[in-house]
Amino acid sequence: MSEQPTVGEQAGTYTKMAADTMLDAMSQLRSALENKMGSMGNKVSTRMGRGDVRAAILSLLLEQPMHGYQIIRQIEERTDGRWKPSAGSVYPTLQLLADEGLVTATMAQDRKTYELTEAGREAAAEVVDDTPWAKEEAYESTPHGVLPKAGLELAQAVAQLSRSGTAEQKEQAKELLDDTRRKIYAILAQS
């Protein structure tokens, strides 16, 4: 004869099911958000096209001369680590830009430092808004860009707390979420 689960065991099972359901919902939300951003041409990913590398390099060199490794680091920083181009994509692009007369290279401390020519500055001015970080900033500055990301980050924190928090932490979070929900509705009521 099998034993019936205790009330505590049942509650633990329901909590895990609720956390799993929340994680599934967050996954669906993330996919929908990424698809929407991707369809708007604003998705930033670990792989970019050749035009993205070119636009990023020209845009960075418009600010100051740099060597290849600096360019790679700047791209990684400006995309919050979502894109780190390989040396195998940056250096050939720099060579192509040099062949086109858009950049010049000078040796300094055993490194080639690249600088835009006058034609390069004109080309960079045309593509400065085409960099992945500029596209993302433009999207995030719209009313729809900031809230979905903030909501997703909040849902992730709640799901993590739901899985690993103590009963007291969960109660504190519930009170905080209830208060936050009321404040959001109060903001809506102002309009």
PDB file of C-alpha atoms in Angstrom:
ATOM      1  CA  MET A   1       0.000   0.000   0.000  1.00  0.00           C
ATOM      2  CA  SER A   2       1.495   3.385  -1.003  1.00  0.00           C
ATOM      3  CA  GLU A   3       1.730   6.218   1.465  1.00  0.00           C
ATOM      4  CA  GLN A   4      -0.169   9.424   0.853  1.00  0.00           C
ATOM      5  CA  PRO A   5       2.051  12.519   0.520  1.00  0.00           C
ATOM      6  CA  THR A   6       1.967  14.950   3.403  1.00  0.00           C
ATOM      7  CA  VAL A   7       0.519  18.414   2.998  1.00  0.00           C
ATOM      8  CA  GLY A   8       4.062  19.822   3.009  1.00  0.00           C
ATOM      9  CA  GLU A   9       5.155  17.457   0.246  1.00  0.00           C
ATOM     10  CA  GLN A  10       2.092  18.401  -1.788  1.00  0.00           C
ATOM     11  CA  ALA A  11       2.859  22.104  -1.314  1.00  0.00           C
ATOM     12  CA  GLY A  12       6.462  21.533  -2.429  1.00  0.00           C
ATOM     13  CA  THR A  13       5.224  19.747  -5.543  1.00  0.00           C
ATOM     14  CA  TYR A  14       2.814  22.575  -6.352  1.00  0.00           C
ATOM     15  CA  THR A  15       5.534  25.188  -5.784  1.00  0.00           C
ATOM     16  CA  LYS A  16       7.874  23.345  -8.161  1.00  0.00           C
ATOM     17  CA  MET A  17       5.081  23.051 -10.737  1.00  0.00           C
ATOM     18  CA  ALA A  18       4.370  26.789 -10.426  1.00  0.00           C
ATOM     19  CA  ALA A  19       8.071  27.617 -10.828  1.00  0.00           C
ATOM     20  CA  ASP A  20       8.325  25.342 -13.877  1.00  0.00           C
ATOM     21  CA  THR A  21       5.222  26.952 -15.380  1.00  0.00           C
ATOM     22  CA  MET A  22       6.694  30.403 -14.770  1.00  0.00           C
ATOM     23  CA  LEU A  23       9.976  29.369 -16.416  1.00  0.00           C
ATOM     24  CA  ASP A  24       8.071  28.066 -19.447  1.00  0.00           C
ATOM     25  CA  ALA A  25       6.143  31.330 -19.664  1.00  0.00           C
ATOM     26  CA  MET A  26       9.390  33.325 -19.429  1.00  0.00           C
ATOM     27  CA  SER A  27      10.904  31.219 -22.209  1.00  0.00           C
ATOM     28  CA  GLN A  28       7.906  31.913 -24.410  1.00  0.00           C
ATOM     29  CA  LEU A  29       8.069  35.620 -23.566  1.00  0.00           C
ATOM     30  CA  ARG A  30      11.801  35.751 -24.308  1.00  0.00           C
ATOM     31  CA  SER A  31      11.272  34.001 -27.672  1.00  0.00           C
ATOM     32  CA  ALA A  32       8.454  36.356 -28.600  1.00  0.00           C
ATOM     33  CA  LEU A  33      10.514  39.387 -27.593  1.00  0.00           C
ATOM     34  CA  GLU A  34      13.582  38.195 -29.511  1.00  0.00           C
ATOM     35  CA  ASN A  35      11.458  37.421 -32.575  1.00  0.00           C
ATOM     36  CA  LYS A  36       9.886  40.876 -32.417  1.00  0.00           C
ATOM     37  CA  MET A  37      13.274  42.568 -32.048  1.00  0.00           C
ATOM     38  CA  GLY A  38      14.712  40.389 -34.801  1.00  0.00           C
ATOM     39  CA  SER A  39      11.890  41.249 -37.188  1.00  0.00           C
ATOM     40  CA  MET A  40      12.568  44.918 -36.522  1.00  0.00           C
ATOM     41  CA  GLY A  41      16.223  44.480 -37.427  1.00  0.00           C
ATOM     42  CA  ASN A  42      17.405  45.133 -33.884  1.00  0.00           C
ATOM     43  CA  LYS A  43      18.532  41.736 -32.684  1.00  0.00           C
ATOM     44  CA  VAL A  44      22.044  41.615 -31.342  1.00  0.00           C
ATOM     45  CA  SER A  45      23.586  38.175 -31.324  1.00  0.00           C
ATOM     46  CA  THR A  46      26.915  36.436 -31.059  1.00  0.00           C
ATOM     47  CA  ARG A  47      27.170  36.238 -34.869  1.00  0.00           C
ATOM     48  CA  MET A  48      26.844  39.219 -37.132  1.00  0.00           C
ATOM     49  CA  GLY A  49      27.089  39.736 -40.851  1.00  0.00           C
ATOM     50  CA  ARG A  50      29.990  41.285 -42.716  1.00  0.00           C
ATOM     51  CA  GLY A  51      28.191  44.612 -42.965  1.00  0.00           C
ATOM     52  CA  ASP A  52      27.833  44.706 -39.192  1.00  0.00           C
ATOM     53  CA  VAL A  53      31.565  44.198 -38.690  1.00  0.00           C
ATOM     54  CA  ARG A  54      32.315  46.892 -41.238  1.00  0.00           C
ATOM     55  CA  ALA A  55      29.850  49.380 -39.718  1.00  0.00           C
ATOM     56  CA  ALA A  56      31.124  48.675 -36.204  1.00  0.00           C
ATOM     57  CA  ILE A  57      34.772  49.191 -37.172  1.00  0.00           C
ATOM     58  CA  LEU A  58      34.090  52.396 -39.089  1.00  0.00           C
ATOM     59  CA  SER A  59      31.962  53.756 -36.254  1.00  0.00           C
ATOM     60  CA  LEU A  60      34.617  53.021 -33.633  1.00  0.00           C
ATOM     61  CA  LEU A  61      37.441  54.477 -35.713  1.00  0.00           C
ATOM     62  CA  LEU A  62      35.351  57.626 -36.159  1.00  0.00           C
ATOM     63  CA  GLU A  63      35.814  58.160 -32.420  1.00  0.00           C
ATOM     64  CA  GLN A  64      39.558  57.466 -32.270  1.00  0.00           C
ATOM     65  CA  PRO A  65      42.337  55.415 -33.872  1.00  0.00           C
ATOM     66  CA  MET A  66      42.532  51.842 -32.512  1.00  0.00           C
ATOM     67  CA  HIS A  67      44.339  48.585 -33.021  1.00  0.00           C
ATOM     68  CA  GLY A  68      42.417  45.402 -33.819  1.00  0.00           C
ATOM     69  CA  TYR A  69      42.226  44.052 -30.290  1.00  0.00           C
ATOM     70  CA  GLN A  70      40.840  47.373 -29.037  1.00  0.00           C
ATOM     71  CA  ILE A  71      38.143  47.198 -31.701  1.00  0.00           C
ATOM     72  CA  ILE A  72      37.173  43.682 -30.615  1.00  0.00           C
ATOM     73  CA  ARG A  73      36.985  44.731 -26.944  1.00  0.00           C
ATOM     74  CA  GLN A  74      34.960  47.873 -27.722  1.00  0.00           C
ATOM     75  CA  ILE A  75      32.417  45.915 -29.754  1.00  0.00           C
ATOM     76  CA  GLU A  76      32.084  43.384 -26.946  1.00  0.00           C
ATOM     77  CA  GLU A  77      31.653  46.162 -24.341  1.00  0.00           C
ATOM     78  CA  ARG A  78      29.108  48.127 -26.356  1.00  0.00           C
ATOM     79  CA  THR A  79      26.966  45.047 -26.965  1.00  0.00           C
ATOM     80  CA  ASP A  80      27.199  44.008 -23.297  1.00  0.00           C
ATOM     81  CA  GLY A  81      29.048  40.845 -24.265  1.00  0.00           C
ATOM     82  CA  ARG A  82      26.404  39.635 -26.716  1.00  0.00           C
ATOM     83  CA  TRP A  83      28.790  39.989 -29.649  1.00  0.00           C
ATOM     84  CA  LYS A  84      32.532  39.484 -29.618  1.00  0.00           C
ATOM     85  CA  PRO A  85      33.784  39.342 -33.181  1.00  0.00           C
ATOM     86  CA  SER A  86      36.716  37.081 -33.861  1.00  0.00           C
ATOM     87  CA  ALA A  87      40.082  38.323 -35.022  1.00  0.00           C
ATOM     88  CA  GLY A  88      39.315  36.314 -38.171  1.00  0.00           C
ATOM     89  CA  SER A  89      36.499  38.709 -39.023  1.00  0.00           C
ATOM     90  CA  VAL A  90      37.988  41.987 -37.757  1.00  0.00           C
ATOM     91  CA  TYR A  91      41.455  41.879 -39.325  1.00  0.00           C
ATOM     92  CA  PRO A  92      40.318  40.920 -42.838  1.00  0.00           C
ATOM     93  CA  THR A  93      37.721  43.691 -42.671  1.00  0.00           C
ATOM     94  CA  LEU A  94      40.415  46.169 -41.605  1.00  0.00           C
ATOM     95  CA  GLN A  95      42.549  45.028 -44.561  1.00  0.00           C
ATOM     96  CA  LEU A  96      39.589  45.453 -46.911  1.00  0.00           C
ATOM     97  CA  LEU A  97      38.956  48.959 -45.550  1.00  0.00           C
ATOM     98  CA  ALA A  98      42.650  49.780 -46.095  1.00  0.00           C
ATOM     99  CA  ASP A  99      42.458  48.438 -49.662  1.00  0.00           C
ATOM    100  CA  GLU A 100      39.429  50.689 -50.242  1.00  0.00           C
ATOM    101  CA  GLY A 101      41.363  53.695 -48.945  1.00  0.00           C
ATOM    102  CA  LEU A 102      39.068  54.175 -45.937  1.00  0.00           C
ATOM    103  CA  VAL A 103      41.680  53.461 -43.235  1.00  0.00           C
ATOM    104  CA  THR A 104      45.421  53.741 -42.870  1.00  0.00           C
ATOM    105  CA  ALA A 105      47.583  51.630 -40.604  1.00  0.00           C
ATOM    106  CA  THR A 106      50.631  52.820 -38.697  1.00  0.00           C
ATOM    107  CA  MET A 107      52.966  50.739 -36.558  1.00  0.00           C
ATOM    108  CA  ALA A 108      53.260  51.823 -32.923  1.00  0.00           C
ATOM    109  CA  GLN A 109      54.708  49.654 -30.144  1.00  0.00           C
ATOM    110  CA  ASP A 110      54.661  46.542 -32.357  1.00  0.00           C
ATOM    111  CA  ARG A 111      50.965  47.018 -33.154  1.00  0.00           C
ATOM    112  CA  LYS A 112      49.141  48.308 -36.184  1.00  0.00           C
ATOM    113  CA  THR A 113      46.911  51.196 -35.247  1.00  0.00           C
ATOM    114  CA  TYR A 114      44.139  51.985 -37.702  1.00  0.00           C
ATOM    115  CA  GLU A 115      42.845  55.462 -38.420  1.00  0.00           C
ATOM    116  CA  LEU A 116      40.172  56.717 -40.805  1.00  0.00           C
ATOM    117  CA  THR A 117      41.081  58.652 -43.912  1.00  0.00           C
ATOM    118  CA  GLU A 118      38.889  61.548 -45.032  1.00  0.00           C
ATOM    119  CA  ALA A 119      36.949  59.129 -47.263  1.00  0.00           C
ATOM    120  CA  GLY A 120      36.717  56.779 -44.284  1.00  0.00           C
ATOM    121  CA  ARG A 121      35.205  59.510 -42.105  1.00  0.00           C
ATOM    122  CA  GLU A 122      32.549  60.121 -44.766  1.00  0.00           C
ATOM    123  CA  ALA A 123      31.802  56.387 -44.999  1.00  0.00           C
ATOM    124  CA  ALA A 124      31.672  56.083 -41.192  1.00  0.00           C
ATOM    125  CA  ALA A 125      29.220  58.974 -40.895  1.00  0.00           C
ATOM    126  CA  GLU A 126      26.874  57.089 -43.234  1.00  0.00           C
ATOM    127  CA  VAL A 127      26.901  53.849 -41.199  1.00  0.00           C
ATOM    128  CA  VAL A 128      27.180  55.094 -37.607  1.00  0.00           C
ATOM    129  CA  ASP A 129      23.473  54.356 -36.989  1.00  0.00           C
ATOM    130  CA  ASP A 130      23.835  50.837 -38.427  1.00  0.00           C
ATOM    131  CA  THR A 131      25.943  49.452 -35.584  1.00  0.00           C
ATOM    132  CA  PRO A 132      24.296  46.788 -33.431  1.00  0.00           C
ATOM    133  CA  TRP A 133      24.585  48.950 -30.312  1.00  0.00           C
ATOM    134  CA  ALA A 134      23.019  51.972 -32.063  1.00  0.00           C
ATOM    135  CA  LYS A 135      20.105  49.825 -33.267  1.00  0.00           C
ATOM    136  CA  GLU A 136      19.572  48.452 -29.778  1.00  0.00           C
ATOM    137  CA  GLU A 137      19.729  51.922 -28.192  1.00  0.00           C
ATOM    138  CA  ALA A 138      17.171  53.167 -30.718  1.00  0.00           C
ATOM    139  CA  TYR A 139      14.828  50.282 -29.872  1.00  0.00           C
ATOM    140  CA  GLU A 140      15.265  50.696 -26.124  1.00  0.00           C
ATOM    141  CA  SER A 141      14.473  54.403 -26.392  1.00  0.00           C
ATOM    142  CA  THR A 142      10.988  53.582 -27.692  1.00  0.00           C
ATOM    143  CA  PRO A 143       8.198  53.131 -25.139  1.00  0.00           C
ATOM    144  CA  HIS A 144       7.955  49.433 -25.988  1.00  0.00           C
ATOM    145  CA  GLY A 145      11.687  48.736 -25.737  1.00  0.00           C
ATOM    146  CA  VAL A 146      12.341  49.277 -22.047  1.00  0.00           C
ATOM    147  CA  LEU A 147       9.375  47.619 -20.327  1.00  0.00           C
ATOM    148  CA  PRO A 148       9.487  44.132 -21.868  1.00  0.00           C
ATOM    149  CA  LYS A 149      13.155  43.784 -20.944  1.00  0.00           C
ATOM    150  CA  ALA A 150      12.551  45.018 -17.389  1.00  0.00           C
ATOM    151  CA  GLY A 151       9.544  42.715 -17.012  1.00  0.00           C
ATOM    152  CA  LEU A 152      11.519  39.740 -18.243  1.00  0.00           C
ATOM    153  CA  GLU A 153      14.368  40.464 -15.831  1.00  0.00           C
ATOM    154  CA  LEU A 154      11.863  40.761 -12.970  1.00  0.00           C
ATOM    155  CA  ALA A 155      10.216  37.464 -13.937  1.00  0.00           C
ATOM    156  CA  GLN A 156      13.621  35.760 -13.994  1.00  0.00           C
ATOM    157  CA  ALA A 157      14.401  36.988 -10.481  1.00  0.00           C
ATOM    158  CA  VAL A 158      10.990  35.846  -9.220  1.00  0.00           C
ATOM    159  CA  ALA A 159      11.418  32.415 -10.799  1.00  0.00           C
ATOM    160  CA  GLN A 160      14.844  32.020  -9.194  1.00  0.00           C
ATOM    161  CA  LEU A 161      13.463  33.021  -5.801  1.00  0.00           C
ATOM    162  CA  SER A 162      10.536  30.660  -6.293  1.00  0.00           C
ATOM    163  CA  ARG A 163      12.933  27.758  -6.866  1.00  0.00           C
ATOM    164  CA  SER A 164      15.531  28.447  -4.194  1.00  0.00           C
ATOM    165  CA  GLY A 165      14.232  31.012  -1.713  1.00  0.00           C
ATOM    166  CA  THR A 166      13.110  30.369   1.848  1.00  0.00           C
ATOM    167  CA  ALA A 167       9.474  30.698   2.854  1.00  0.00           C
ATOM    168  CA  GLU A 168      10.263  34.059   4.486  1.00  0.00           C
ATOM    169  CA  GLN A 169      12.009  35.353   1.331  1.00  0.00           C
ATOM    170  CA  LYS A 170       9.080  34.242  -0.803  1.00  0.00           C
ATOM    171  CA  GLU A 171       6.631  36.065   1.472  1.00  0.00           C
ATOM    172  CA  GLN A 172       8.776  39.248   1.322  1.00  0.00           C
ATOM    173  CA  ALA A 173       8.891  39.006  -2.458  1.00  0.00           C
ATOM    174  CA  LYS A 174       5.123  38.470  -2.685  1.00  0.00           C
ATOM    175  CA  GLU A 175       4.503  41.619  -0.609  1.00  0.00           C
ATOM    176  CA  LEU A 176       6.949  43.578  -2.762  1.00  0.00           C
ATOM    177  CA  LEU A 177       5.327  42.352  -5.984  1.00  0.00           C
ATOM    178  CA  ASP A 178       1.831  43.155  -4.699  1.00  0.00           C
ATOM    179  CA  ASP A 179       2.993  46.668  -3.770  1.00  0.00           C
ATOM    180  CA  THR A 180       4.706  47.115  -7.142  1.00  0.00           C
ATOM    181  CA  ARG A 181       1.609  45.952  -9.028  1.00  0.00           C
ATOM    182  CA  ARG A 182      -0.520  48.497  -7.131  1.00  0.00           C
ATOM    183  CA  LYS A 183       1.985  51.267  -7.933  1.00  0.00           C
ATOM    184  CA  ILE A 184       1.951  50.366 -11.636  1.00  0.00           C
ATOM    185  CA  TYR A 185      -1.837  50.572 -11.678  1.00  0.00           C
ATOM    186  CA  ALA A 186      -1.583  53.933  -9.903  1.00  0.00           C
ATOM    187  CA  ILE A 187       0.688  55.161 -12.707  1.00  0.00           C
ATOM    188  CA  LEU A 188      -1.882  54.020 -15.267  1.00  0.00           C
ATOM    189  CA  ALA A 189      -4.631  55.789 -13.336  1.00  0.00           C
ATOM    190  CA  GLN A 190      -2.748  59.112 -13.693  1.00  0.00           C
ATOM    191  CA  SER A 191      -3.287  59.250 -17.433  1.00  0.00           C
TER     192      SER A 191
END
